[in-house]
Amino acid sequence: MDIHMEPLFGAGIWHFGQYVDRYATDGYGPPVSTLEAIDRAGQVGSLSVVDLTYPFAPADLPVADVADALKRNNLRAIAITPEIYTRTFVKGAFTNPDAAVRRQAIELISAGAEVGRELGVDYIKLWPGQDGWDYPFQADYAEIWKYSVEGVRELATTFPDLKFAIEYKPREPRNRMVFSGVARTLLAIEEMGQPNVGILLDFGHSLYGGESPADAAQLAISRGRLFAIDVNDNFRGWDDDMVVGSVHLTETFEFFYTLRQLGWEGIWQLDQFPFREDQVQAARDGIDVMRAIYRAIDLVDHEALKAAQQAQDALAAQRLIRRALLSTLPE
């Protein structure tokens, strides 16, 4: 990445929507339409792209209206995320025991892919949160693995001009998800055998799954499969989707440093859920932290850090990182 060119920043459109959990079932605020959410994203001022969930809200919203809203807010749709994790797919999308529901999931994703083509997106994101199991002996593991691999492979071969990015996560809403970690997801992608299938690495999911996000990134990059990233933070016990760098600032820095060192030049994208915070300000704060990290990368003594890492000298490495990172945080 050219050190003189700041990365582009993006956000999932849900960052600006309505939040619901199992306690506040009436929602943390009123429902938000797709157009309203796009207009809120436009208020941030530093966003270039958004990831749009599909179907839109309302479901009959014309694609042309979405395109117009993006244009007036100087935004571009980077991705479409089909909602294959709703009540319809409570027993799974790719892995549902009912073949008709599995087909419904494929058709929904396919419809989203067609919309993605119209909007010129970079990829279709697959987050099959309902694909997995909750109890021992509930599922035939070989069968649901086969369903998952075959379902994504079918989409990739049907839309060879589009990329499909699998967002893995260890659990939630299922107690165990099929695509639960970076290694398992890479194994599935290898079995699919399609060049247009890769990974969307969610920093918080990687933390939550007990991974080192920087290590997960290098694994995906080493196989040419890191298509996109989402960034947030959490306390590692749950997918809290907090503001970037609010808990694991050093690991966040290591994550972006690794991306730079390995030549990955994608968009730095927010996946935050500001349940009780101002949505626009939360996005601005997350971007401020990412900008500080971007500047700090250029301040690292790379040769000294390399020497410290080769010696596995943790204290020397930490001193170098603190010196660079703490000098760049905005007031």
Coordinates of C-alpha atoms in Angstrom, one line a residue:
M1 CA 0.0 0.0 0.0
D2 CA 1.3 3.5 -0.9
I3 CA 2.2 5.1 2.5
H4 CA 1.0 8.4 1.1
M5 CA -2.5 7.1 0.3
E6 CA -4.9 6.7 3.2
P7 CA -7.0 3.5 2.9
L8 CA -10.7 3.7 2.1
F9 CA -13.1 3.2 5.0
G10 CA -16.5 1.4 4.9
A11 CA -19.2 0.2 7.1
G12 CA -21.9 -2.4 7.2
I13 CA -25.2 -0.6 6.7
W14 CA -26.6 -2.3 9.9
H15 CA -24.3 0.1 11.8
F16 CA -27.0 2.7 11.1
G17 CA -30.0 0.5 11.6
Q18 CA -32.3 -0.7 14.4
Y19 CA -30.8 -3.1 17.0
V20 CA -32.8 -5.8 18.7
D21 CA -31.6 -8.4 21.3
R22 CA -33.4 -11.1 23.3
Y23 CA -34.3 -8.6 26.0
A24 CA -35.1 -5.4 24.2
T25 CA -37.3 -7.2 21.7
D26 CA -39.0 -3.9 20.8
G27 CA -35.6 -2.6 19.6
Y28 CA -33.1 0.1 20.6
G29 CA -34.9 2.7 18.5
P30 CA -37.5 2.6 15.7
P31 CA -37.2 0.6 12.5
V32 CA -34.8 2.2 9.9
S33 CA -35.3 1.8 6.2
T34 CA -32.4 1.1 3.8
L35 CA -32.5 4.6 2.4
E36 CA -32.5 6.2 5.9
A37 CA -29.5 4.1 6.9
I38 CA -27.7 5.1 3.8
D39 CA -28.4 8.8 4.6
R40 CA -27.0 8.3 8.1
A41 CA -23.9 6.6 6.7
G42 CA -23.5 9.7 4.5
Q43 CA -23.4 11.9 7.6
V44 CA -20.2 10.3 8.8
G45 CA -18.1 12.1 6.3
S46 CA -15.3 9.6 6.0
L47 CA -17.0 6.6 4.6
S48 CA -16.5 5.6 1.0
V49 CA -18.4 2.3 0.8
V50 CA -21.2 0.4 2.6
D51 CA -22.2 -3.3 2.8
L52 CA -25.9 -3.6 2.1
T53 CA -28.2 -6.3 3.6
Y54 CA -30.7 -7.9 1.2
P55 CA -33.7 -7.9 0.9
F56 CA -33.8 -4.1 1.4
A57 CA -36.1 -2.4 3.8
P58 CA -38.8 -2.3 2.6
A59 CA -38.4 -5.4 0.5
D60 CA -39.9 -3.9 -2.6
L61 CA -37.5 -0.9 -2.6
P62 CA -36.3 -0.4 -6.2
V63 CA -32.6 -0.9 -6.8
A64 CA -32.5 2.4 -8.7
D65 CA -33.6 4.2 -5.5
V66 CA -30.8 2.6 -3.6
A67 CA -28.4 3.6 -6.3
D68 CA -29.6 7.2 -6.1
A69 CA -29.3 7.3 -2.3
L70 CA -25.7 6.0 -2.5
K71 CA -24.9 8.6 -5.2
R72 CA -26.2 11.5 -3.2
N73 CA -24.2 10.4 -0.2
N74 CA -21.0 9.9 -2.2
L75 CA -21.0 6.2 -1.3
R76 CA -20.6 3.0 -3.2
A77 CA -22.0 -0.5 -2.4
I78 CA -19.0 -2.7 -1.8
A79 CA -21.1 -5.8 -1.0
I80 CA -24.5 -7.4 -0.7
T81 CA -25.2 -9.5 2.4
P82 CA -28.2 -11.8 1.8
E83 CA -30.2 -12.4 5.0
I84 CA -29.9 -16.2 5.2
Y85 CA -29.9 -16.1 9.0
T86 CA -33.6 -15.1 9.6
R87 CA -36.5 -17.2 11.0
T88 CA -37.1 -18.8 7.6
F89 CA -33.7 -20.5 8.0
V90 CA -33.9 -21.3 11.7
K91 CA -32.7 -24.8 11.0
G92 CA -30.1 -23.7 8.6
A93 CA -29.7 -22.2 5.1
F94 CA -27.2 -24.3 3.3
T95 CA -27.6 -27.1 5.9
N96 CA -31.4 -27.1 6.4
P97 CA -32.8 -30.7 6.6
D98 CA -35.5 -29.6 4.2
A99 CA -34.2 -29.5 0.6
A100 CA -36.8 -27.0 -0.4
V101 CA -35.5 -24.5 2.3
R102 CA -31.9 -25.1 1.1
R103 CA -33.1 -24.2 -2.4
Q104 CA -34.8 -21.1 -1.0
A105 CA -31.5 -20.0 0.5
I106 CA -29.7 -20.5 -2.8
E107 CA -32.4 -18.5 -4.6
L108 CA -32.3 -15.7 -2.1
I109 CA -28.5 -15.4 -2.4
S110 CA -28.8 -15.6 -6.2
A111 CA -31.3 -12.7 -6.2
G112 CA -29.0 -10.7 -4.0
A113 CA -26.1 -11.5 -6.4
E114 CA -28.1 -10.1 -9.3
V115 CA -28.7 -6.9 -7.3
G116 CA -25.0 -6.8 -6.5
R117 CA -24.3 -7.0 -10.2
E118 CA -26.5 -4.0 -10.8
L119 CA -24.8 -2.0 -8.1
G120 CA -21.3 -3.0 -9.1
V121 CA -20.3 -4.6 -5.8
D122 CA -16.9 -6.2 -5.1
Y123 CA -18.3 -9.4 -3.5
I124 CA -21.4 -11.1 -2.0
K125 CA -21.0 -11.8 1.7
L126 CA -22.1 -15.1 3.1
W127 CA -22.8 -15.2 6.8
P128 CA -24.7 -18.5 7.4
G129 CA -25.3 -17.9 11.1
Q130 CA -28.0 -20.6 11.3
D131 CA -25.8 -23.3 9.7
G132 CA -24.5 -25.5 12.4
W133 CA -25.8 -27.4 15.5
D134 CA -26.8 -26.8 19.1
Y135 CA -26.5 -30.3 20.8
P136 CA -24.4 -33.4 20.6
F137 CA -25.9 -36.0 18.2
Q138 CA -28.2 -33.3 16.7
A139 CA -26.6 -33.3 13.3
D140 CA -24.7 -35.6 10.9
Y141 CA -21.4 -33.6 10.8
A142 CA -20.3 -35.0 7.4
E143 CA -23.7 -34.3 5.9
I144 CA -23.9 -30.6 6.9
W145 CA -20.3 -30.1 5.9
K146 CA -21.2 -31.5 2.5
Y147 CA -24.3 -29.3 2.2
S148 CA -22.2 -26.2 3.1
V149 CA -19.5 -26.9 0.6
E150 CA -21.8 -27.9 -2.2
G151 CA -24.1 -24.9 -1.6
V152 CA -21.3 -22.3 -1.8
R153 CA -19.7 -24.1 -4.8
E154 CA -23.0 -23.9 -6.7
L155 CA -23.2 -20.2 -6.2
A156 CA -19.6 -19.6 -7.2
T157 CA -20.0 -21.6 -10.4
T158 CA -23.3 -19.9 -11.2
F159 CA -21.8 -16.4 -10.7
P160 CA -18.2 -16.7 -11.9
D161 CA -17.9 -13.0 -12.3
L162 CA -18.6 -12.3 -8.6
K163 CA -16.6 -13.0 -5.5
F164 CA -18.2 -14.8 -2.5
A165 CA -16.7 -14.0 0.9
I166 CA -17.6 -16.3 3.8
E167 CA -17.7 -14.6 7.2
Y168 CA -16.8 -17.2 9.7
K169 CA -17.8 -17.1 13.4
P170 CA -17.5 -19.7 16.2
R171 CA -21.1 -19.4 17.4
E172 CA -24.3 -17.4 17.6
P173 CA -27.0 -17.8 16.7
R174 CA -26.2 -21.5 16.6
N175 CA -24.2 -22.9 19.4
R176 CA -21.7 -24.2 16.9
M177 CA -21.3 -22.9 13.3
V178 CA -20.1 -24.9 10.3
F179 CA -17.8 -22.1 9.2
S180 CA -16.4 -21.4 12.7
G181 CA -12.7 -20.5 12.3
V182 CA -10.2 -19.4 9.7
A183 CA -8.6 -22.9 9.2
R184 CA -11.9 -24.7 9.0
T185 CA -13.2 -22.2 6.5
L186 CA -10.0 -22.3 4.4
L187 CA -10.3 -26.1 4.3
A188 CA -13.9 -25.8 3.0
I189 CA -12.8 -23.3 0.4
E190 CA -10.1 -25.6 -0.8
E191 CA -12.6 -28.4 -1.1
M192 CA -14.9 -26.1 -3.1
G193 CA -12.2 -25.6 -5.7
Q194 CA -13.4 -22.3 -6.9
P195 CA -11.2 -19.2 -7.3
N196 CA -13.9 -16.7 -6.5
V197 CA -14.6 -17.9 -3.0
G198 CA -12.7 -16.4 -0.1
I199 CA -13.0 -15.1 3.5
L200 CA -14.3 -12.0 5.1
L201 CA -12.3 -11.8 8.3
D202 CA -14.3 -10.2 11.1
F203 CA -11.8 -9.0 13.7
G204 CA -14.2 -9.6 16.5
H205 CA -15.2 -13.0 15.4
S206 CA -11.5 -14.0 15.3
L207 CA -11.0 -12.6 18.9
Y208 CA -14.2 -14.4 20.1
G209 CA -13.0 -17.6 18.5
G210 CA -9.7 -17.6 20.4
E211 CA -7.6 -16.7 17.4
S212 CA -5.0 -14.1 17.0
P213 CA -6.6 -11.9 14.2
A214 CA -3.2 -11.1 12.7
D215 CA -2.3 -14.7 12.5
A216 CA -5.7 -15.5 10.9
A217 CA -5.2 -12.8 8.4
Q218 CA -1.8 -14.1 7.3
L219 CA -3.2 -17.6 6.9
A220 CA -5.9 -16.3 4.6
I221 CA -3.6 -14.0 2.7
S222 CA -1.0 -16.8 2.2
R223 CA -3.6 -18.7 0.3
G224 CA -4.9 -15.7 -1.6
R225 CA -8.3 -15.9 0.1
L226 CA -8.6 -12.8 2.2
F227 CA -11.3 -10.9 0.2
A228 CA -12.5 -8.4 2.9
I229 CA -12.3 -7.4 6.6
D230 CA -14.7 -6.1 9.2
V231 CA -13.3 -4.4 12.2
N232 CA -14.7 -3.9 15.7
D233 CA -13.8 -5.0 19.3
N234 CA -15.1 -7.2 22.1
F235 CA -14.2 -8.7 25.5
R236 CA -13.5 -12.1 23.8
G237 CA -16.4 -13.7 25.6
W238 CA -19.1 -12.6 23.1
D239 CA -19.4 -10.8 19.8
D240 CA -19.9 -7.4 21.3
D241 CA -19.2 -5.4 18.1
M242 CA -17.8 -2.5 20.1
V243 CA -15.9 0.5 18.7
V244 CA -12.6 -0.3 17.0
G245 CA -9.6 -0.4 19.5
S246 CA -11.7 0.2 22.6
V247 CA -10.5 -3.0 24.3
H248 CA -7.8 -4.7 22.2
L249 CA -5.9 -1.8 20.8
T250 CA -2.5 -3.5 20.5
E251 CA -4.0 -6.6 18.7
T252 CA -5.9 -4.2 16.4
F253 CA -2.6 -2.5 15.6
E254 CA -0.9 -5.9 15.0
F255 CA -3.8 -6.9 12.7
F256 CA -3.5 -3.8 10.4
Y257 CA 0.4 -3.9 10.6
T258 CA 0.2 -7.5 9.3
L259 CA -2.1 -6.6 6.5
R260 CA 0.3 -3.8 5.4
Q261 CA 3.4 -6.0 5.7
L262 CA 1.8 -8.7 3.5
G263 CA 0.6 -6.2 0.9
W264 CA -3.1 -6.5 1.5
E265 CA -4.8 -3.4 0.1
G266 CA -8.5 -3.8 0.8
I267 CA -11.0 -1.5 2.4
W268 CA -10.9 -1.0 6.2
Q269 CA -14.5 -1.6 7.1
L270 CA -16.5 -1.1 10.3
D271 CA -18.8 -3.8 11.8
Q272 CA -19.9 -2.0 15.0
F273 CA -23.2 -2.2 16.8
P274 CA -23.6 1.0 18.8
F275 CA -26.7 -0.1 20.7
R276 CA -26.7 2.8 23.1
E277 CA -24.4 5.2 21.4
D278 CA -24.8 7.7 18.7
Q279 CA -24.4 5.8 15.4
V280 CA -22.7 8.5 13.4
Q281 CA -20.3 9.4 16.2
A282 CA -19.4 5.8 16.8
A283 CA -18.5 5.4 13.2
R284 CA -16.4 8.6 13.3
D285 CA -14.6 7.4 16.4
G286 CA -13.8 4.0 14.9
I287 CA -12.4 5.7 11.8
D288 CA -10.3 8.0 14.0
V289 CA -8.7 5.0 15.6
M290 CA -8.1 3.3 12.3
R291 CA -6.5 6.5 10.9
A292 CA -4.2 6.7 14.0
I293 CA -3.2 3.1 13.4
Y294 CA -2.5 3.8 9.8
R295 CA -0.2 6.7 10.7
A296 CA 1.4 4.7 13.4
I297 CA 2.4 1.9 11.0
D298 CA 4.7 4.3 9.2
L299 CA 6.3 5.2 12.5
V300 CA 7.3 1.7 13.4
D301 CA 11.1 0.9 13.2
H302 CA 10.4 -2.1 10.9
E303 CA 14.0 -3.4 10.9
A304 CA 14.2 -3.2 14.7
L305 CA 10.8 -4.9 15.0
K306 CA 11.8 -7.7 12.6
A307 CA 15.0 -8.3 14.7
A308 CA 12.9 -8.4 17.9
Q309 CA 10.5 -10.9 16.4
Q310 CA 13.3 -13.1 15.1
A311 CA 14.7 -13.2 18.6
Q312 CA 11.1 -13.6 20.0
D313 CA 11.9 -10.7 22.3
A314 CA 8.4 -9.7 23.4
L315 CA 9.4 -6.7 25.5
A316 CA 11.5 -5.1 22.8
A317 CA 8.7 -5.6 20.3
Q318 CA 6.2 -4.1 22.7
R319 CA 8.4 -1.0 23.3
L320 CA 8.6 -0.4 19.6
I321 CA 4.9 -0.7 19.1
R322 CA 4.0 1.5 22.1
R323 CA 6.3 4.2 20.8
A324 CA 4.7 4.3 17.4
L325 CA 1.0 3.8 18.4
L326 CA 0.7 6.1 21.4
S327 CA 2.1 9.0 19.5
T328 CA -0.6 9.1 17.0
L329 CA -3.9 8.9 18.8
P330 CA -6.1 12.0 18.2
E331 CA -7.1 14.2 21.1

